[in-house]
XYZ file of C-alpha atoms in Angstrom:
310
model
C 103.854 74.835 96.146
C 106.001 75.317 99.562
C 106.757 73.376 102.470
C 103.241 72.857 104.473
C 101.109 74.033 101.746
C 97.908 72.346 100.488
C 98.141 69.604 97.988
C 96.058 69.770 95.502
C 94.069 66.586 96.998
C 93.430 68.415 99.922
C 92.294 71.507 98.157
C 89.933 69.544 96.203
C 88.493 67.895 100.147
C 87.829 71.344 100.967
C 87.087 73.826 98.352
C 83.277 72.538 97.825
C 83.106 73.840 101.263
C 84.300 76.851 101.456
C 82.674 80.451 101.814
C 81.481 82.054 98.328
C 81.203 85.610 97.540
C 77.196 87.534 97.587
C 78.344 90.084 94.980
C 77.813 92.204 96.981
C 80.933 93.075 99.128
C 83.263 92.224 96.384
C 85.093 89.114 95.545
C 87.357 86.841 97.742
C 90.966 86.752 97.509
C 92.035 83.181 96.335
C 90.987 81.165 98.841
C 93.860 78.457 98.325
C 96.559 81.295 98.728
C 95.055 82.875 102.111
C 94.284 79.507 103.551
C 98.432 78.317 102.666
C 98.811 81.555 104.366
C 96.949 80.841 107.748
C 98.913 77.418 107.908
C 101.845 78.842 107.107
C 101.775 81.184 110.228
C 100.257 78.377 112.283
C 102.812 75.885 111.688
C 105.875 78.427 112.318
C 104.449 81.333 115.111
C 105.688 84.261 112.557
C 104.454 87.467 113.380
C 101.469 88.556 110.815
C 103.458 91.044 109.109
C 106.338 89.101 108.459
C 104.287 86.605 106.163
C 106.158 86.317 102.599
C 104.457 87.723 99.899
C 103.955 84.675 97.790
C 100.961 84.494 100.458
C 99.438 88.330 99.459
C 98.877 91.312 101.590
C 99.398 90.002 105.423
C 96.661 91.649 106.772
C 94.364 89.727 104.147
C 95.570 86.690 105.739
C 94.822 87.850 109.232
C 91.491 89.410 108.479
C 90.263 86.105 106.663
C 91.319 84.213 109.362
C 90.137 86.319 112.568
C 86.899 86.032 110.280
C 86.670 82.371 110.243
C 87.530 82.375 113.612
C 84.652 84.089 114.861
C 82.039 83.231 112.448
C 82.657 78.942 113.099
C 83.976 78.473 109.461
C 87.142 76.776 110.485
C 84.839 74.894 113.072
C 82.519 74.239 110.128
C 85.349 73.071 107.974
C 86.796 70.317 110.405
C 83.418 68.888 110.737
C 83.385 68.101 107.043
C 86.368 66.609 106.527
C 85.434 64.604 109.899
C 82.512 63.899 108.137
C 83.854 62.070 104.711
C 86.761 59.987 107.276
C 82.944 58.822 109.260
C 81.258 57.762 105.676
C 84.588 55.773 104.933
C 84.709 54.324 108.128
C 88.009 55.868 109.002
C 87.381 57.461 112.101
C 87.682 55.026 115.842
C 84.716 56.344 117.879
C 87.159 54.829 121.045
C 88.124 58.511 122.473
C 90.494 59.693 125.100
C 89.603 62.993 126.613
C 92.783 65.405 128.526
C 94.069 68.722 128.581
C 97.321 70.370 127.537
C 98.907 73.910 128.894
C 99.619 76.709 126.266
C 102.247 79.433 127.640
C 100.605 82.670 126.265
C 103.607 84.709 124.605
C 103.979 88.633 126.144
C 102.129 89.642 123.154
C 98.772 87.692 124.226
C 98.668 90.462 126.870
C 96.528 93.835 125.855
C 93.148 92.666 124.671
C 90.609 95.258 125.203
C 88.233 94.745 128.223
C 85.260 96.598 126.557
C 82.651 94.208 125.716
C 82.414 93.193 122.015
C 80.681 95.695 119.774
C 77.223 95.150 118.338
C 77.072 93.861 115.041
C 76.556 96.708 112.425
C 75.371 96.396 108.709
C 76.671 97.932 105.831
C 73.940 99.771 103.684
C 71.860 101.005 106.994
C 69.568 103.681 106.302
C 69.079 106.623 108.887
C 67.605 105.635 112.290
C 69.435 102.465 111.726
C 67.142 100.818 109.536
C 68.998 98.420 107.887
C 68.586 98.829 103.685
C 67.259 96.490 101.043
C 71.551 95.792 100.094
C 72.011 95.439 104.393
C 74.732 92.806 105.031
C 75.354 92.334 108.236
C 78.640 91.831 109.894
C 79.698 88.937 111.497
C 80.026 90.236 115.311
C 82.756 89.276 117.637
C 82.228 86.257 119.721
C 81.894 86.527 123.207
C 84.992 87.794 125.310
C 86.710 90.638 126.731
C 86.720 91.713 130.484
C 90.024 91.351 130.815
C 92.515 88.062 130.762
C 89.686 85.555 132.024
C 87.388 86.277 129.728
C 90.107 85.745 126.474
C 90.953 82.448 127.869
C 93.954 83.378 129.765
C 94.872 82.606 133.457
C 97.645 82.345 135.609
C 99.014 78.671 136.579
C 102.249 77.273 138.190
C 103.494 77.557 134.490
C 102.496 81.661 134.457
C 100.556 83.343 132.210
C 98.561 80.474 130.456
C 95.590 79.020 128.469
C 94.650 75.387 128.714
C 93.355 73.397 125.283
C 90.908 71.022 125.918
C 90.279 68.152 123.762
C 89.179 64.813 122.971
C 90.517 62.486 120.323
C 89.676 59.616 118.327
C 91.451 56.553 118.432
C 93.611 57.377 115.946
C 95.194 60.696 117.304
C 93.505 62.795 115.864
C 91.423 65.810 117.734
C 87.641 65.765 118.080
C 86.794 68.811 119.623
C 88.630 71.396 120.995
C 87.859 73.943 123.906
C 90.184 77.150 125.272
C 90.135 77.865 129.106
C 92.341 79.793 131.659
C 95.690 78.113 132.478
C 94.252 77.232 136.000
C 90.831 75.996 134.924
C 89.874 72.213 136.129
C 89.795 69.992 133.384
C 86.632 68.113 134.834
C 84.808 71.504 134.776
C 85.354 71.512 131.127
C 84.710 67.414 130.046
C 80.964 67.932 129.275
C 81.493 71.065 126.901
C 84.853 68.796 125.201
C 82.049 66.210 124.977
C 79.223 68.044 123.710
C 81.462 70.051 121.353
C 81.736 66.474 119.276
C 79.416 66.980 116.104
C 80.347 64.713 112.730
C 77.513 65.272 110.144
C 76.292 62.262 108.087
C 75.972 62.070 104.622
C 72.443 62.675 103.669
C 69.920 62.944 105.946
C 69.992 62.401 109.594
C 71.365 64.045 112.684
C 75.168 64.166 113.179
C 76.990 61.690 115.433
C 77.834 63.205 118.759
C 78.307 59.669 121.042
C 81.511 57.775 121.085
C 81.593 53.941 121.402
C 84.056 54.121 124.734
C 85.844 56.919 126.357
C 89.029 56.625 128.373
C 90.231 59.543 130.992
C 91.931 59.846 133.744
C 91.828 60.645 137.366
C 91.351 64.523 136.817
C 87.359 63.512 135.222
C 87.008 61.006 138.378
C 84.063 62.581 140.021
C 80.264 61.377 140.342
C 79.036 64.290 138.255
C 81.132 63.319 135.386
C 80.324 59.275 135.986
C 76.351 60.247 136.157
C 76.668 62.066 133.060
C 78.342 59.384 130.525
C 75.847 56.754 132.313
C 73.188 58.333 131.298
C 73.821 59.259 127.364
C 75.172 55.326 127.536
C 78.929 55.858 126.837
C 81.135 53.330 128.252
C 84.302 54.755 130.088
C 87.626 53.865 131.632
C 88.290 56.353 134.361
C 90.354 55.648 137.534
C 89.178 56.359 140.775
C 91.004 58.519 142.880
C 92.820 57.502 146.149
C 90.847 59.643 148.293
C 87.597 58.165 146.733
C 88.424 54.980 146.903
C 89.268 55.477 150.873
C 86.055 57.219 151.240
C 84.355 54.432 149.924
C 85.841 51.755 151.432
C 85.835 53.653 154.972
C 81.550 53.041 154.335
C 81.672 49.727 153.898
C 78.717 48.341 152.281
C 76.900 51.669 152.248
C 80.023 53.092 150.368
C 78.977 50.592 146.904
C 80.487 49.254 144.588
C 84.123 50.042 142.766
C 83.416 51.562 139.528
C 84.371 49.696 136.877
C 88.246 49.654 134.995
C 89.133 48.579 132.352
C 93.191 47.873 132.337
C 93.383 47.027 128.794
C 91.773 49.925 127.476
C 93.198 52.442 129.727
C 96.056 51.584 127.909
C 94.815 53.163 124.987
C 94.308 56.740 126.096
C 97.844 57.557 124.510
C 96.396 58.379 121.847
C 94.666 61.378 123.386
C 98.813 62.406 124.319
C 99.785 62.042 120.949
C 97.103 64.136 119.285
C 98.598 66.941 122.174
C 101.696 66.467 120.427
C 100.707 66.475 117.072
C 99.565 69.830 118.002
C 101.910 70.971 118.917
C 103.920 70.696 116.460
C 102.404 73.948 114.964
C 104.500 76.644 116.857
C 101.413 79.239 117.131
C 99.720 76.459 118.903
C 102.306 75.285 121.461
C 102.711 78.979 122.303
C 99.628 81.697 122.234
C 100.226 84.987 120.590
C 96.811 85.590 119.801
C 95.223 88.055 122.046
C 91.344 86.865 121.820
C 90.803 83.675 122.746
C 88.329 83.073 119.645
C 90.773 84.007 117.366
C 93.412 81.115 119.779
C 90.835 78.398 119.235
C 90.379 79.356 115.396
C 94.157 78.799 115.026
C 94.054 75.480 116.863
C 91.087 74.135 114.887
C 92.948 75.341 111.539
C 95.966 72.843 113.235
C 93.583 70.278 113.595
C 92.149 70.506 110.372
C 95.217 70.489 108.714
C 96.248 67.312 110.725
C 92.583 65.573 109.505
C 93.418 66.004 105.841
C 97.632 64.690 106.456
C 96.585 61.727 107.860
């Protein structure tokens, strides 16, 4: 086993949930050899091609992983292991929600702008009938149209993507979003938010509401406050000086200050150090991957591999 690899522990957490073959497009490569590949590549930015072979055929690797990407498996994955920390009472529903910039790497550049092709199946008769054997292939998720539409932007840091995220009180990520380098973080907080979803063992719907959530002043809006009022979440956000002003300039008309709570404000580190945590896996810090689905897949495979470490 190398540095970074998974121990056998944390093979054991994930194999009963991992993809198995139909018999019908062949057998999988080992999935325990791939997957030490995909970390392997996440944790140190290498180029694809310059994986070592202990890991198998690089472009194995990279297929399995663009797959996983774009068909939720890696999204799937977290969720589960999220899942057994919530039975065992090991995760703090007391999130922080913030953003962090990635610096997309020259070789983010050149995506395709054609819109994503139609899902095809193998085993289609004429006419494109689709035969008794069809499998259908898992189509690309939604993107192209240039640099916006792969999650890249342009920001006082340059050519950029933003990571949106929220964490649990114990620094480790939640959910995780990609956006353009220049994109608000408040126009992304309900989608961080909704994008929560911890199964339960058993029966019964997953949990998607926090116990408290702590921001700060770049979710200080009325949209944002109407919105965790009404699912019933408790929140620390301060308001902004210009609010606050507004307000005050009213007088009695203007209401009253919404509420702050010092103490737990003081808690939203832990939303900072999940960022760095993060980015401790190079191909996260810095974005070489051209489609912004494949991007989120390799920061969710970060995440996971954080979930199972700690």
């Amino acid at each position: 086993m190398g540095r970074g690899d998974l121990t056998d522990a944390e093979w054991e957490r994930l194999r009963p949930f991992l993809p198995v073959s139909n018999r019908r497009c062949g057998r999988w490569r080992d999935h325990r050899q791939v997957i030490d590949g995909i970390l392997y590549r996440v944790r140190t930015g290498v180029q694809w091609r310059d994986l070592p072979e202990r890991f198998g055929p690089w472009k194995t690797v990279y297929e399995r992983h663009r797959l996983w990407s774009a068909d939720g498996t890696w999204e799937r994955l977290l969720q589960q292991v999220q899942a057994a920390a919530d039975a065992a009472g090991e995760i703090d529903w007391n999130i922080s929600v913030d953003s962090t910039i990635v610096r997309a790497h020259q070789h983010a550049a050149g995506a395709r702008t054609d819109p994503p092709p139609a899902p095809v199946s193998k085993g289609a008769g004429r006419g494109g009938t689709p035969g008794r054997d069809a499998v259908a292939e898992p189509g690309r998720p939604p993107g192209g149209g240039g640099a916006g539409g792969e999650g890249l932007g342009r920001s006082r840091g340059g050519f950029t993507s933003k990571l949106q995220l929220s964490a649990d009180g114990r620094c480790r990520p939640l959910s995780l979003v990609v956006t353009p380098g220049q994109r608000a973080d408040c126009t992304q907080f309900k989608p961080v938010l909704e994008k929560i979803r911890v199964p339960r063992p058993g029966l019964g719907r997953p949990r998607k509401k926090p116990d408290s959530l702590a921001a700060d002043r770049a979710y200080s809006n009325g949209l944002i406050r109407e919105y965790l009022r009404r699912r019933g979440i408790r929140h620390t956000i301060p308001e902004k000086t210009d609010s606050q002003a507004a307000r005050l300039r009213k007088g009695s008309r203007g209401g009253r200050a919404p509420g702050f709570d010092e103490g737990r404000y003081r808690m939203r580190n832990t939303v900072e150090r999940s960022i760095n945590r993060l980015n401790q896996f190079r191909a996260v810090a810095t974005r070489y991957d051209k489609r912004g689905y494949v991007h989120l897949g390799t920061a969710t495979a970060a995440a996971l591999a954080i979930w199972l470490r700690t």
